[in-house]
Structures are given as structure tokens and as C-alpha cells.
XYZ file of C-alpha atoms in Angstrom:
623
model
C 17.740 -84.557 95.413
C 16.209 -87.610 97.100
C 13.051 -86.506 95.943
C 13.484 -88.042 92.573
C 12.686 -91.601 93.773
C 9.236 -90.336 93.896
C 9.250 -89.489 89.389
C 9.255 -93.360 89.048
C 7.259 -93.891 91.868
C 3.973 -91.969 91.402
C 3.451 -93.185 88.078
C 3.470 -96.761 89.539
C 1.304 -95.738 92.092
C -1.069 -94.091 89.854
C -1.142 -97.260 87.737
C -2.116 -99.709 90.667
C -4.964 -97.103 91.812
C -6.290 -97.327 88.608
C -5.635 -100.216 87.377
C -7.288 -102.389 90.671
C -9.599 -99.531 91.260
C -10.334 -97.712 88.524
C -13.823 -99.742 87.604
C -15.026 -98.905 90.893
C -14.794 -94.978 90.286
C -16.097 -92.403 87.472
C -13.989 -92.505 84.011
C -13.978 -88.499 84.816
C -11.951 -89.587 88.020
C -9.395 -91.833 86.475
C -8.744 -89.180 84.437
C -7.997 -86.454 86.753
C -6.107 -89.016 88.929
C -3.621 -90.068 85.945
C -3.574 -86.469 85.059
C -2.524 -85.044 88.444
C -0.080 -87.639 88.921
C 2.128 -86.733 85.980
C 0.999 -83.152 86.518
C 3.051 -83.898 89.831
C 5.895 -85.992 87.722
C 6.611 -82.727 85.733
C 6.586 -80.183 88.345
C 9.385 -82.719 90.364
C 11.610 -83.709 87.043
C 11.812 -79.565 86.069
C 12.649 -79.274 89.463
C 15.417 -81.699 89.231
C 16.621 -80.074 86.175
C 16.825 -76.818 87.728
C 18.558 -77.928 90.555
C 20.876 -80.047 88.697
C 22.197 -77.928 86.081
C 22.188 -75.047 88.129
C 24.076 -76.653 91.016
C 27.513 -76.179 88.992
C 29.827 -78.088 87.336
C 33.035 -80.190 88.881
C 36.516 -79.379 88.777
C 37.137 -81.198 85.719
C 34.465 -78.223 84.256
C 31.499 -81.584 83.755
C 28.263 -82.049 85.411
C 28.580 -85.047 88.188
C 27.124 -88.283 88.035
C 24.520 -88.408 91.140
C 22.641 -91.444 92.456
C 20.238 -89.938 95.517
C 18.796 -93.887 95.812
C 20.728 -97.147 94.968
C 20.119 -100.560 96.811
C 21.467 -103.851 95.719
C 18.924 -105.958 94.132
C 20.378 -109.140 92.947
C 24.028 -109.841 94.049
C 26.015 -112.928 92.335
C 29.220 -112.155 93.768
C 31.789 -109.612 95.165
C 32.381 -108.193 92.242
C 29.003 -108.954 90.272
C 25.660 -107.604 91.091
C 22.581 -105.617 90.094
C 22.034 -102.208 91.837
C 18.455 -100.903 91.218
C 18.144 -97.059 91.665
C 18.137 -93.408 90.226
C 20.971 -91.886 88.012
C 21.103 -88.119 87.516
C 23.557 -86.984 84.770
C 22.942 -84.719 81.615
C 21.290 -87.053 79.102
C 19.005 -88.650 82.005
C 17.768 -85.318 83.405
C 17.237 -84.070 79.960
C 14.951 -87.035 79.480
C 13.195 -86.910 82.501
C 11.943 -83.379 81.423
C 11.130 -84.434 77.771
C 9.573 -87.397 79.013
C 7.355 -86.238 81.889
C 5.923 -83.296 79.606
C 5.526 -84.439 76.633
C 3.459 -87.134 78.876
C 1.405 -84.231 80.478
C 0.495 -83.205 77.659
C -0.941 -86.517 76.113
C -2.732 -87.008 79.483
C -4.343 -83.806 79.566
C -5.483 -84.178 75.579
C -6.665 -87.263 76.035
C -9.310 -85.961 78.588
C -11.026 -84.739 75.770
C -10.324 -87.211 73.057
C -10.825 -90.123 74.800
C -13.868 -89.290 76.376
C -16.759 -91.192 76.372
C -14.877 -94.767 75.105
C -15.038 -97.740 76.726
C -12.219 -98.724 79.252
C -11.092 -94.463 79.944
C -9.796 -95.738 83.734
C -7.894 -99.079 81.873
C -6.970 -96.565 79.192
C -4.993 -93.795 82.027
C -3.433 -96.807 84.018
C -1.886 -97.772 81.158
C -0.314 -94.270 80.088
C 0.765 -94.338 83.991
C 2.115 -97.738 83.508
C 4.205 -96.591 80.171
C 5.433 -93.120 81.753
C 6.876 -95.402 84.817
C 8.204 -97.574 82.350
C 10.395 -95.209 80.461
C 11.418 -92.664 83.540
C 12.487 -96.012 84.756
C 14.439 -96.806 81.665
C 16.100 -93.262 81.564
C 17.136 -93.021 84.871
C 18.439 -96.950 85.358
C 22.262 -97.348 87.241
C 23.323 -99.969 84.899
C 22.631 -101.941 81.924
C 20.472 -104.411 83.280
C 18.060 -102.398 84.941
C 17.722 -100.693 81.523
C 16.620 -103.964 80.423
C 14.218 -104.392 82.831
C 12.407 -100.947 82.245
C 13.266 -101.677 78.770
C 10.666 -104.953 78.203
C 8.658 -103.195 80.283
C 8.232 -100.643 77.927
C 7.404 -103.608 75.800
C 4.622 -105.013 77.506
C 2.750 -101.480 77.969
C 3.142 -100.275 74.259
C 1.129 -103.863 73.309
C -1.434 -102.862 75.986
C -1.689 -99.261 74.835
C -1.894 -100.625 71.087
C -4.412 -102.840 71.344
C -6.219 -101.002 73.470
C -9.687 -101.214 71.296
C -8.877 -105.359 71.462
C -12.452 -105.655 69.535
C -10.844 -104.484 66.669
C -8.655 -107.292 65.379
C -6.673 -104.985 63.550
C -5.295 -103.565 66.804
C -4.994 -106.523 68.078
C -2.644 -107.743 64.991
C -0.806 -104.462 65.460
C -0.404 -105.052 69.304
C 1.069 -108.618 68.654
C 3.323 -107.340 65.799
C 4.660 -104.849 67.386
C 5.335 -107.200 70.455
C 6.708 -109.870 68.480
C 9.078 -107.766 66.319
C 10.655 -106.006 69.433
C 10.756 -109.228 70.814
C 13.408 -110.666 68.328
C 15.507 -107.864 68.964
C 15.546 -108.041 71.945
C 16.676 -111.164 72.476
C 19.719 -109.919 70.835
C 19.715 -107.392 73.330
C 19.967 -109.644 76.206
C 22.182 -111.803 74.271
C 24.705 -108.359 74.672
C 24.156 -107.951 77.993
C 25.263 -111.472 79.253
C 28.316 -111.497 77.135
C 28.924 -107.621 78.189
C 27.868 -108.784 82.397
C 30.705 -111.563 81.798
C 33.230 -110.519 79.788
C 33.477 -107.482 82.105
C 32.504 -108.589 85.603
C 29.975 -105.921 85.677
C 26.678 -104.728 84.309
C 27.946 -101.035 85.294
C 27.611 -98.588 81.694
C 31.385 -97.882 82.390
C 33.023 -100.733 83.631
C 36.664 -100.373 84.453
C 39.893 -100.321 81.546
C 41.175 -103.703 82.732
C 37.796 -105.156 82.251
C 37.225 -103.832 78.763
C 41.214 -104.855 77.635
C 40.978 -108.268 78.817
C 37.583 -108.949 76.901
C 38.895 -107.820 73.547
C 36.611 -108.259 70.667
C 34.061 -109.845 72.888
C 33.184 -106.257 73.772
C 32.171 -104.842 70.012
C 29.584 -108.273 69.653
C 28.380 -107.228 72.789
C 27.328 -103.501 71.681
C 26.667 -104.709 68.220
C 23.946 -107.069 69.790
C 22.524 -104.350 71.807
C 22.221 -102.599 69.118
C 19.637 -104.915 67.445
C 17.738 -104.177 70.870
C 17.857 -100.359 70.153
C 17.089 -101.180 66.369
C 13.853 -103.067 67.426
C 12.481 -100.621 69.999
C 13.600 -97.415 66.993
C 12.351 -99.167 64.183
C 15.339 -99.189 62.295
C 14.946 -101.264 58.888
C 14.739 -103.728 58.853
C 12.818 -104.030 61.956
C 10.765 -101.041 61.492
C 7.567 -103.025 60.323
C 5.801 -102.546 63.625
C 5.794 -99.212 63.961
C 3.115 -97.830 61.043
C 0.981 -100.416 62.267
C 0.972 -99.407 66.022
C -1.554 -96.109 64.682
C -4.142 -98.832 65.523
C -4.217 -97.552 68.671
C -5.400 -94.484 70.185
C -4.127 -91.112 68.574
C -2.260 -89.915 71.714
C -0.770 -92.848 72.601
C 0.617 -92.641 68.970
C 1.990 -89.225 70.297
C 3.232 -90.438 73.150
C 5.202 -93.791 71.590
C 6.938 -91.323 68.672
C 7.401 -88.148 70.215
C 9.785 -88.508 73.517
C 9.269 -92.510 74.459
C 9.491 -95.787 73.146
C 11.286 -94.793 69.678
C 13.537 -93.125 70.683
C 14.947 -95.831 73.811
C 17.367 -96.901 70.984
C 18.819 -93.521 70.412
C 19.226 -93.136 74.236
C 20.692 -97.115 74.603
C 23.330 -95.857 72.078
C 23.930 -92.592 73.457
C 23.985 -94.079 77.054
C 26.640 -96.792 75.979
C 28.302 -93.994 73.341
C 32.272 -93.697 75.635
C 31.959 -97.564 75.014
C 30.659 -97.559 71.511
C 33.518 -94.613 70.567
C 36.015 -96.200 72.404
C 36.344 -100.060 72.297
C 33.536 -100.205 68.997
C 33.823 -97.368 66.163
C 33.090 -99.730 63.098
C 29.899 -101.023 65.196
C 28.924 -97.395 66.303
C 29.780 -96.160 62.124
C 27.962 -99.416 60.958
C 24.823 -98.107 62.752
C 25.504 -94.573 61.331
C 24.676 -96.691 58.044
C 21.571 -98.198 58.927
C 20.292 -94.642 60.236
C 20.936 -93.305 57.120
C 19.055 -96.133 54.741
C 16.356 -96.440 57.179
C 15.693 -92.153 57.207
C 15.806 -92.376 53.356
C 13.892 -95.389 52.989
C 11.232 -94.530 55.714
C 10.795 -90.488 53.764
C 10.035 -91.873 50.168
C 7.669 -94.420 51.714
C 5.856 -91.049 52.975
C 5.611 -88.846 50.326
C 3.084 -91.538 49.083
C 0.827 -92.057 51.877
C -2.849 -91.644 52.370
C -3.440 -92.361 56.084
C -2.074 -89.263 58.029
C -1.016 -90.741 60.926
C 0.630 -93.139 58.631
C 2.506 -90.064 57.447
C 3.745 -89.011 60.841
C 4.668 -92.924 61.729
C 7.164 -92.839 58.547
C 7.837 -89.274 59.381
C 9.114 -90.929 62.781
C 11.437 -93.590 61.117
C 13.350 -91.004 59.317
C 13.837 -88.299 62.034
C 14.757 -91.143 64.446
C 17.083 -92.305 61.638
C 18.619 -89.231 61.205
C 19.300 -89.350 65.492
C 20.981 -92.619 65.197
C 23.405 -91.194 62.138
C 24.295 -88.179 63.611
C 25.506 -90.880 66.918
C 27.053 -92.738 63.811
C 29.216 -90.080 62.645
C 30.752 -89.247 65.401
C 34.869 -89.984 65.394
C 35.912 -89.133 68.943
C 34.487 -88.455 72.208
C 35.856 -84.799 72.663
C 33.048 -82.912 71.078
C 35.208 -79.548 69.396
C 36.755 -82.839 67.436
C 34.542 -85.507 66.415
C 31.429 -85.693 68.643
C 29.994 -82.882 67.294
C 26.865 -85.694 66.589
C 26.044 -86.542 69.957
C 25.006 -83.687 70.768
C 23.617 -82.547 67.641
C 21.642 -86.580 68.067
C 20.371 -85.767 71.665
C 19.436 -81.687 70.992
C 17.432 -83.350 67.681
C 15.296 -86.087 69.873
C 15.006 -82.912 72.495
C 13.074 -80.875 69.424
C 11.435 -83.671 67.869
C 9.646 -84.667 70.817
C 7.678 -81.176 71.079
C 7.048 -80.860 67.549
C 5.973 -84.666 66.582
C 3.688 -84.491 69.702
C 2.495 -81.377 68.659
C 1.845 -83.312 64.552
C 0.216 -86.439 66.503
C -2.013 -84.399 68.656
C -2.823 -81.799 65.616
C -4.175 -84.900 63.540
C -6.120 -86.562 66.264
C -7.958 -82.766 66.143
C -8.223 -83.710 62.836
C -9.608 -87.275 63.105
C -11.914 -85.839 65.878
C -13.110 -83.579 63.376
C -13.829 -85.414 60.424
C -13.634 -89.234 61.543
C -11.609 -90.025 59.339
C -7.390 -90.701 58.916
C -7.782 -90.647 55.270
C -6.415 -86.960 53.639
C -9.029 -87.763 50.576
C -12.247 -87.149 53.593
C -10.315 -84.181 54.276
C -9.434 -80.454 53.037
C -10.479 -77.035 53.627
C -10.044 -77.195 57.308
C -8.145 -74.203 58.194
C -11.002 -72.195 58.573
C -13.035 -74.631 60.855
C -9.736 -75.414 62.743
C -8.326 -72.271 63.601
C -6.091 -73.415 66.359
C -5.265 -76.912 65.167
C -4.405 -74.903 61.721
C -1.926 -72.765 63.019
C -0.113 -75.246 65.484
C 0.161 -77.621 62.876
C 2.289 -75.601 60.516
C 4.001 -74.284 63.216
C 5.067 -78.026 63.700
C 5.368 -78.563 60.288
C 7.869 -75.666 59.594
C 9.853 -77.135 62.344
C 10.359 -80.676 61.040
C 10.892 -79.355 57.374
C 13.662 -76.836 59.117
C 12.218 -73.391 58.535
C 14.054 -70.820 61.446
C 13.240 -69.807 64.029
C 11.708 -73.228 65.015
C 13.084 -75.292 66.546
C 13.754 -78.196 64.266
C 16.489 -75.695 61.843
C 18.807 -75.465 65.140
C 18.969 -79.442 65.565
C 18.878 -80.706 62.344
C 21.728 -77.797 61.208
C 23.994 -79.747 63.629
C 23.474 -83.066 62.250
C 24.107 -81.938 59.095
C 27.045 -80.442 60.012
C 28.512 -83.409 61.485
C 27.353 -85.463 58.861
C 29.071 -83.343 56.582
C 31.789 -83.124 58.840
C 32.099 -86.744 58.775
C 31.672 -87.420 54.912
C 30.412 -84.992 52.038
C 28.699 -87.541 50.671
C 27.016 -88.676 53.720
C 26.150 -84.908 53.991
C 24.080 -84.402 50.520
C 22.241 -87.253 51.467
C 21.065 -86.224 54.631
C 20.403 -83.050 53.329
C 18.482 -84.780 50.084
C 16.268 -86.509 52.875
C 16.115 -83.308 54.685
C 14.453 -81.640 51.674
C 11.823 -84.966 51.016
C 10.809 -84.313 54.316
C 10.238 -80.703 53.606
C 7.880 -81.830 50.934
C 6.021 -84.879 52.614
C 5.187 -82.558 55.264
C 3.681 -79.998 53.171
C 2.164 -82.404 50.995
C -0.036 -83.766 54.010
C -0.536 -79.981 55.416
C -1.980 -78.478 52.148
C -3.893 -82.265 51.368
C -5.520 -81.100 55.163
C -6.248 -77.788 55.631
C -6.293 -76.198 51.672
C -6.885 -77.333 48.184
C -11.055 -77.347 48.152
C -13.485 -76.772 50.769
C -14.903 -78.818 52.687
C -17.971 -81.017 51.919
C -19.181 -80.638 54.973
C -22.687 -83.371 54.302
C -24.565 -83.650 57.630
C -21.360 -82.763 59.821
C -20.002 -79.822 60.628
C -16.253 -80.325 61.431
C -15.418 -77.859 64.691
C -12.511 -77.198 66.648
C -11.641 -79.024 69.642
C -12.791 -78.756 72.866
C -10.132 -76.918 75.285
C -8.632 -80.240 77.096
C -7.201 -80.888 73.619
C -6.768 -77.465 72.050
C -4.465 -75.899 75.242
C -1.882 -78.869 74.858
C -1.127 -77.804 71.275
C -0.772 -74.904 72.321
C 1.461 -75.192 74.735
C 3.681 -77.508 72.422
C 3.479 -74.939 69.423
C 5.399 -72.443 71.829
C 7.701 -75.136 73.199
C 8.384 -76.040 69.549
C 9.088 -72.107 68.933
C 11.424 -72.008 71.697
C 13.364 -75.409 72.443
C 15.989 -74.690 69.313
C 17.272 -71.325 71.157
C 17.747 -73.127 74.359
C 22.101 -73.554 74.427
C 21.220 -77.452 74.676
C 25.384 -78.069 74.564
C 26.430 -76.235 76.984
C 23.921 -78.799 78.875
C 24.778 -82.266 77.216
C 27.992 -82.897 75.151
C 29.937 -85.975 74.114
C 32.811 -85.275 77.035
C 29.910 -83.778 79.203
C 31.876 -80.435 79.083
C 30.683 -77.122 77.581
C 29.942 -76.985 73.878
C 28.983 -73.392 72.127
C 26.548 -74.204 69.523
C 28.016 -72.103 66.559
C 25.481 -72.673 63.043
C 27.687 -73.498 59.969
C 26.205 -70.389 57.507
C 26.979 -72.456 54.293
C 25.424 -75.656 55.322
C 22.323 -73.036 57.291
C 21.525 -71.268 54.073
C 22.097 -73.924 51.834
C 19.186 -76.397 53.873
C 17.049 -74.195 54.114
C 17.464 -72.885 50.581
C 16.113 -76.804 50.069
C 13.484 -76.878 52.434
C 11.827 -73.631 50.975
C 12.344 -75.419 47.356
C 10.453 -78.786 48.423
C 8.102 -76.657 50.113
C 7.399 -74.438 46.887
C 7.318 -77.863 44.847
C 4.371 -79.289 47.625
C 2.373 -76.127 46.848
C 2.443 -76.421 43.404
C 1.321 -79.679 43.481
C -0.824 -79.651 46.317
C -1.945 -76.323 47.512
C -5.007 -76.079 45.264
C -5.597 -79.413 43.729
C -5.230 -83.462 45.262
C -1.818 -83.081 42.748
C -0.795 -86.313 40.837
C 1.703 -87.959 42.297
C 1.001 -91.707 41.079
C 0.747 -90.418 37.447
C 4.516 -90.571 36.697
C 6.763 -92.708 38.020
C 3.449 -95.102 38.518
C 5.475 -98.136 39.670
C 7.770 -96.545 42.061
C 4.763 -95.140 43.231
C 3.149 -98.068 43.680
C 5.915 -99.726 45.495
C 6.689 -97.153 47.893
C 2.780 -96.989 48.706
C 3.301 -100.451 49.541
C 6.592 -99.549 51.809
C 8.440 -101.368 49.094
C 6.494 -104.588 50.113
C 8.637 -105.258 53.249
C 5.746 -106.665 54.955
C 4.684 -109.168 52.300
C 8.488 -110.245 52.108
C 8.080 -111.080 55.856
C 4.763 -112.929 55.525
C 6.366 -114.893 52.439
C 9.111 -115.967 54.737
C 7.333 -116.123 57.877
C 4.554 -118.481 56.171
C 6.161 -120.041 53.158
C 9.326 -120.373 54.291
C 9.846 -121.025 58.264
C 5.966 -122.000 58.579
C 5.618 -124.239 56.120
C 8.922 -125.831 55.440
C 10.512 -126.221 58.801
C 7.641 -125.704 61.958
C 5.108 -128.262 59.535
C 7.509 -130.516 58.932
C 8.916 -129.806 63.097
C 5.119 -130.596 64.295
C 4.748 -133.400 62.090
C 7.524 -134.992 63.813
C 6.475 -134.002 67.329
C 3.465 -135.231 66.934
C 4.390 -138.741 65.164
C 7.740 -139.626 66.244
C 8.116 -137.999 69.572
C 5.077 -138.316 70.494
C 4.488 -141.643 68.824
C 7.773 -142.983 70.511
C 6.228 -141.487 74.087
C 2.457 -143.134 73.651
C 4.199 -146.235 72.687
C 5.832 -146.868 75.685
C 2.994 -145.805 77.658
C 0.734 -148.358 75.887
C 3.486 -151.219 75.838
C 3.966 -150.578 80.129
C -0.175 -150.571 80.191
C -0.388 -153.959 78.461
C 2.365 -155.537 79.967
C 1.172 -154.022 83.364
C -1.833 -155.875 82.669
C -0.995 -159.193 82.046
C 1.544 -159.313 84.894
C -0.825 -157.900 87.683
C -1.799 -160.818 88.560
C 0.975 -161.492 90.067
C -0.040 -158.705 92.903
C -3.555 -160.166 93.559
C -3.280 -160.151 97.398
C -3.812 -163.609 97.179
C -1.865 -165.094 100.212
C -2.401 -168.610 99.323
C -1.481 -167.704 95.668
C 2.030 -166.288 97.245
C 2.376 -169.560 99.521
C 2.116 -171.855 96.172
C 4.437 -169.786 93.848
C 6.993 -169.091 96.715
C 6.730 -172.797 97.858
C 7.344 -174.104 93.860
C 10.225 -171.693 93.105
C 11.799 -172.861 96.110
C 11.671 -176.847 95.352
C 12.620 -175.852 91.643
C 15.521 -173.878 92.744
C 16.439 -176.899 95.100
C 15.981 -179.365 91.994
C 17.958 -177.207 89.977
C 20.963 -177.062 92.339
C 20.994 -180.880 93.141
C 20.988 -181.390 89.465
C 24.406 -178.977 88.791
């Protein structure tokens, strides 16, 4: 399969085209460039899969490990280096598909949607740049070309979300979301050089001896990767970024939640997961933990917000949370025993991606409609949205875990290996389970029933067919992706795994979901409902998200702003500084009155070396 060199490689192409040429040439040509090049993309990275999985297992009854390309890119020492190339196993092939059509997709829609703005060719050489970033990330040989891929995933989310830079609200989001990632990872790299020298090796598997003789430098070293994945996942409390990143267009919103940048901590952790289960349980539990507060945290914050792509960014944190604990509960790498959550993790970020593309995409039909993100311009809107009506609760019956989408299948698993792992961990997954049942509902009805629309002096109208196919096409993926065998594809051990639904823990979830559903259309199917009336000030606070940000700002400014970088440039400026001008103004004055004695003056240099001769000649007939 040498051919897979060219998934990373068109993309890159495609982004150079553009991105040197694309002023010279029609928008309408960008478009169909960056289109047809991941159009291309998907065709190969299906391809792959097919051949791939259907090329048979090994003798040990696991898919192989394949590299088709690998050079040497930076080599220390003998035993040291950094390969650069394509790796082709179960969780990397699964992403390529994932990746390269849920970026279709977004490409194709946004021939519609973005049409007519300012900067379409910038706009398509930056989704190039992004879907070469992460096909790059997915398919890296070791950790450090992960990294690599992995800030560069960094750099093109801040161009892609502050892409309308007039705005300087998306350029605030674009810098926060830059910054915040930024922090973690530096812990990330921090991990990588104590992993690259504890072990000898920046290899995802590095070899027993290695691993014994670093001892518990190993668990810092995934713990501080971690952060990395925490920052790039929005895990709390680094999640701040994320709700702020709808500044920028709504597909590239699709594109960061549904199969991209989110979810690069899920596949960090699933990547490193023999290492994590093996040499680093507590660390791999311990981030378990943080899913778990993060999915609960991030669903209340939802039920109580007005912005609907605000909705669907929370909606986000908690589904990515509820990846990272179903990673967290897993006990052992032999999936009939304990890593039942690996693959329930991976088959959940395989669903999610249709279905929160599908969401995104529904409500920039929505905002294209209306021009407007707030629910309270909106309602009514089934009947002048046909298409976007009926894909969008076909998505939303998915994430809320209605069979026969696609969303039950995945999030059954998790819940059975959360309850697997702990009962208690199990009710609450399945209490956040139901809350997103209901936040989902809650912003369906607030849409598309309740009253009709006031319609004033526009008409809303469906979209045109650039953006109405793509939802289509993801409502049927979203239909169909649960039934798909997914572990008989990717396990913990990489062997065969029979997906077998627990009936108990089946019936009793979806017993919930139909309950918070039933609750959302009593309070929302015919009227705006009245949430804030009880409960006002946990309302209130949630509506604020629990005023995370403002605890930031109070530290950021108050605290590290004020009382140590004031107090840091006062001294710069008048001691170090000071100190520095000083002696620059003491060697000026001195220079000055001492030049003289450099005047080119011959004669002068006759008479002084003439008198300190007869005074040293005095002086030593004197002594």
C-alpha cells in the first residue's frame, strides 16, 4: 500500500496551490480544487481500509503493523533517532477514514455556506492545511512525529478560528484557543523528552528493558502527555477554549469537534494505551476521573445555553469526556477482561464524528436560515427546513442514544465498562447520559417547534444542495455506523472482539433517554419552557459555565499580571536595564575624556612617550 504516502501528501499540495495561488484564480476554483483533493483523500484512505482489513489477520489472529514509507529524519545516535513516515494499524486506518470523510463533507458544505465571503481560496487552503495536519498526526511512526503534526494542528485551528480576523472576537477566540493548547502542550513535550531519554527511543512501544530500567520516570512521562491530550480535548480544566472557537466559521466548527482536533487526545491516549495499562494504571484511572467531571460538568453547562452552536461545543466536552473515561476504566489490555473501554472509547469517537458533523452542519443550515445562533430568533422551522429538520433529529436521537442509531451501540459499551469498572461510576455516566438526552431535545424543540415563525421581511428557506446532500449523506452514515462490528476491527489486544449489548444496562439507558426526552417536550415542545425560574442561581451559574473564565481572568490579571509580570517589568526596566544604560553612559563619558589620548597627533605621541620615559628613568635612579 505505498499509495498512502500520497493521503498526507495531497492535502499539502492542495494547501500550497492555494495558499500561493489561490488570489490569482476564481473563489469558485479554490473551491473545487480543495474539494477534489480530499474528494481524492477519501477515495485512497477507504481504499486503504479495504485493503487492510481485508488482507487478513497474522498468526497470532491480530492485524499487522505496516509502514509502506519510513525514512530517518533526525538521527542523534545508534540507538536514538526520529523516523518520519506512514503507520497502518487498526486505530490509524480507522482514523484515516473518519478523518478524510468527515473532511469531505465539510469541504463540499462549505461550497455553499461560505460562498460569497471574503478570503473563500485562504479559507480552503486552510481546511487543506488542517486535514494534512491531522492525517499526519494519525498516521505518525513515533511519538515525536505526533508532536510535530500535533502543533501543527495547533497553528491551523488559530488560522481557521480567526478566520473573519476583522472581528476581534475571533480574533480573541483564535489567540485563546492557541494560548490554552499552548500550556499543555508544553507539558506534552515536557513527556516526550523524559519518555525519548528515559527509554532511548521515541518509538510508541519501546522495548521491556527500556521501560524497567526507567521506573517511575515512565508514569510522569504519560501523565505529562496527558496534559497535551487534555489541552487539545478540552478536558477541564483546560476546556475554556473550546466554546469560544464557534467564532469561526460553522464548518470548521464541524470539522474541529466531529473527527479532528478534539478528539487528538483520545487518540494520544489510545495510541500510548499498552503503555498507559501497563507501566501507568493510576495515571490512565486518574484520567478516567477527569473524563468523568469534565462530561458532567461540560452537560449541565448545556442544558442552559442560548447560542446553539454553544450547545453543540459543550455537547462536545461531554461526549469527548465520556471517550477519555471509557479509556479510563479499562483494567487490562486483553479486551474479554478489562479493556472492554477501548474499544467501546474508539467505536464512540467513530459514531460521534458522523453525528456531531451532521449537528454542526444542521445548525449552520440553521444560521444560514435565520442569521442568527441565538434559539430565541428561532422556532417553527421544521416546515421551512424539511431536510435540515429531519437530519437533525436523526442526529439528535443518536447522541441522546435512541436505537437503531448509531450513538445507542457506542455509548451501551461505555456504559458497560463503566459499570463494569465501578457501579457508581456507572449511574453517573448514565445520569449524564440522560442530561444529554434532554439538552439535546431542549435545543431541537427551542429550533424547529414551539411557535411559528415570525418570519418579518425574510423568509427562512432550505439550503441550497452543496449543503443539504452532505447532511444527508451523514444522516445515513449516522443510521448505519453503530451496526458496523467495529471490534472485530479495533480491540485493546488488536484481536477479535464480538460486540454482545448488556440487555439490563440497554433497556435501562434508554428507558432514561426516552424519560429526559419526554421531560424536554414538556417543557419545550410548545412553549420557550422556564428553566431559569427555579433553581435561579444554579441557573445562573451554569449559564456562566460556572464562571471558569472569570476565575482565569482574575488570576491571569490580578494575580500573575499584576503582582508578579508588573512588579517583573518594573525591574527590567529599572534595575536591569538601569544597571545596562549605566554602564553604557559611564564607558561614553569616560570614552570621552580619554580620547584624546588617540588624537593622531604624532608630535603629541613623541612628547608623552619621550616624558614617561625620563620619568620612568628618574623613578628608577631614585629606588
Amino acid at each position: 500500500m505505498d499509495f498512502t504516502i500520497l493521503i498526507p501528501v495531497l492535502p499539502f499540495c492542495s494547501f500550497l496551490w492555494l495558499g500561493l495561488g489561490g488570489k490569482r484564480m476564481k473563489p469558485g476554483t479554490a473551491g473545487v480544487i480543495g474539494t477534489a483533493s480530499l474528494a481524492l483523500v477519501t477515495v485512497l484512505a477507504w481504499v486503504t481500509a479495504a485493503c487492510y482489513f481485508g488482507g487478513g489477520r497474522t498468526a497470532d489472529g491480530t492485524f499487522p503493523a505496516l509502514t509502506p514509507f519510513n525514512i530517518t529524519w533526525l538521527p542523534f545516535t545508534e540507538s536514538l533517532y526520529i523516523d518520519f513516515g506512514i503507520l497502518l494499524d487498526p486505530i490509524s486506518v480507522m482514523m484515516l477514514v473518519v478523518i478524510s470523510t468527515v473532511s469531505l463533507m465539510v469541504h463540499i458544505y462549505s461550497l455553499g455556506y461560505m460562498k460569497g465571503e471574503r478570503g473563500y481560496q485562504r479559507y480552503f487552503a486552510f481546511l487543506s492545511l488542517f486535514t494534512l495536519s491531522m492525517t499526519g498526526l494519525v498516521v505518525a511512526t513515533n511519538i515525536f512525529q505526533m508532536y510535530v503534526f500535533w502543533e501543527l494542528v495547533g497553528v491551523s485551528s488559530y488560522l481557521l478560528i480567526g478566520f473573519y480576523y476583522p472581528r476581534a472576537t475571533a480574533v480573541a477566540a483564535a489567540k485563546k484557543a492557541f494560548v490554552v493548547t499552548r500550556f499543555a502542550d508544553l507539558g506534552f513535550l515536557v513527556g516526550i523528552l523524559i519518555y525519548g531519554y528515559y527509554t532511548g527511543s521515541f518509538a510508541f512501544t519501546p522495548q521491556t528493558q527500556a521501560l524497567a530500567a526507567a521506573g517511575v520516570m515512565i508514569p510522569l512521562a504519560l501523565g505529562l502527555m496527558f496534559i497535551g491530550g487534555a489541552g487539545k480535548s478540552a478536558m477541564f480544566p483546560l476546556h475554556i477554549w473550546l466554546p469560544d472557537a464557534m467564532e469561526g466559521p460553522t464548518p470548521v466548527s464541524a470539522l474541529i469537534h466531529a473527527a479532528t482536533m478534539v478528539v487528538s487526545g483520545v487518540y494520544l491516549v489510545a495510541r500510548m494505551f499498552p503503555l498507559y495499562i501497563g507501566c501507568a494504571p493510576d495515571v490512565l484511572h486518574l484520567a478516567g476521573y477527569i473524563g468523568a467531571f469534565t462530561a458532567l460538568f461540560a452537560a449541565v453547562v448545556a442544558c442552559t445555553q442560548t447560542d446553539i452552536k454553544r450547545v453543540l461545543a459543550f455537547s462536545t466536552i461531554s461526549q469527548i469526556g465520556f471517550m477519555m473515561v471509557a479509556l479510563g476504566v479499562c483494567t487490562s489490555a486483553d479486551a474479554h477482561e478489562g479493556g472492554l473501554g477501548y474499544m467501546a472509547s474508539l467505536f464512540h469517537l467513530f459514531t460521534h464524528a458522523f453525528f456531531k458533523a451532521l449537528l454542526f452542519l444542521c445548525a449552520g443550515a440553521v444560521i444560514h436560515a435565520v442569521h442568527s445562533n441565538e434559539m430565541k430568533d428561532m422556532g417553527g422551522l421544521r416546515k421551512h427546513l424539511p431536510v435540515t429538520h429531519v437530519t437533525f433529529l436523526i442526529a439528535c436521537l443518536a447522541i441522546a442514544g435512541i436505537p437503531p442509531f448509531s450513538g445507542f451501540f457506542s455509548k451501551d459499551e461505555i456504559l458497560a465498562a463503566c459499570f463494569r469498572f465501578s457501579p457508581a461510576m456507572g449511574v453517573l455516566m448514565s445520569g449524564i447520559a440522560m442530561l444529554t438526552a434532554f439538552y439535546m431535545f431542549r435545543l431541537y424543540f427551542r429550533i424547529f417547534w414551539h411557535r411559528t415563525y415570525d418570519t418579518g421581511h425574510h423568509t427562512p428557506h432550505e439550503a441550497p444542495r452543496t449543503m443539504t446532500v452532505p447532511l444527508i449523506i451523514l444522516a445515513a452514515l449516522t443510521c448505519v455506523a453503530g451496526w458496523i462490528p467495529f471490534g472485530k476491527f479495533v480491540s485493546s489486544n488488536g484481536e477479535a472482539y464480538a460486540i454482545h449489548l448488556d440487555a439490563v444496562i440497554a433497556v435501562v439507558s434508554v428507558c432514561a433517554a426516552v424519560a429526559a426526552i419526554g421531560l424536554a417536550t414538556v417543557m419545550y415542545g410548545k412553549t420557550n419552557g422556564r428553566s431559569g425560574t427555579r433553581f435561579r442561581s444554579l441557573y445562573r451559574a451554569a449559564y456562566r459555565r460556572f464562571y471558569i473564565d472569570e476565575v482565569y481572568q482574575f488570576v491571569t490579571h490580578r494575580i500573575i499580571f499584576a503582582c508578579i509580570s508588573t512588579p517583573l517589568a518594573w525591574f527590567d526596566r529599572h534595575v536591569v536595564d538601569g544597571f545596562m544604560d549605566g554602564l553604557a553612559r559611564m564607558t561614553n563619558t569616560v570614552s570621552i575624556r580619554i580620547r584624546g589620548l588617540q588624537s593622531g597627533n604624532v608630535q603629541q605621541y613623541t612628547i608623552v612617550f619621550l616624558s614617561g620615559t625620563l620619568i620612568l628613568i628618574v623613578v628608577l635612579l631614585l629606588l
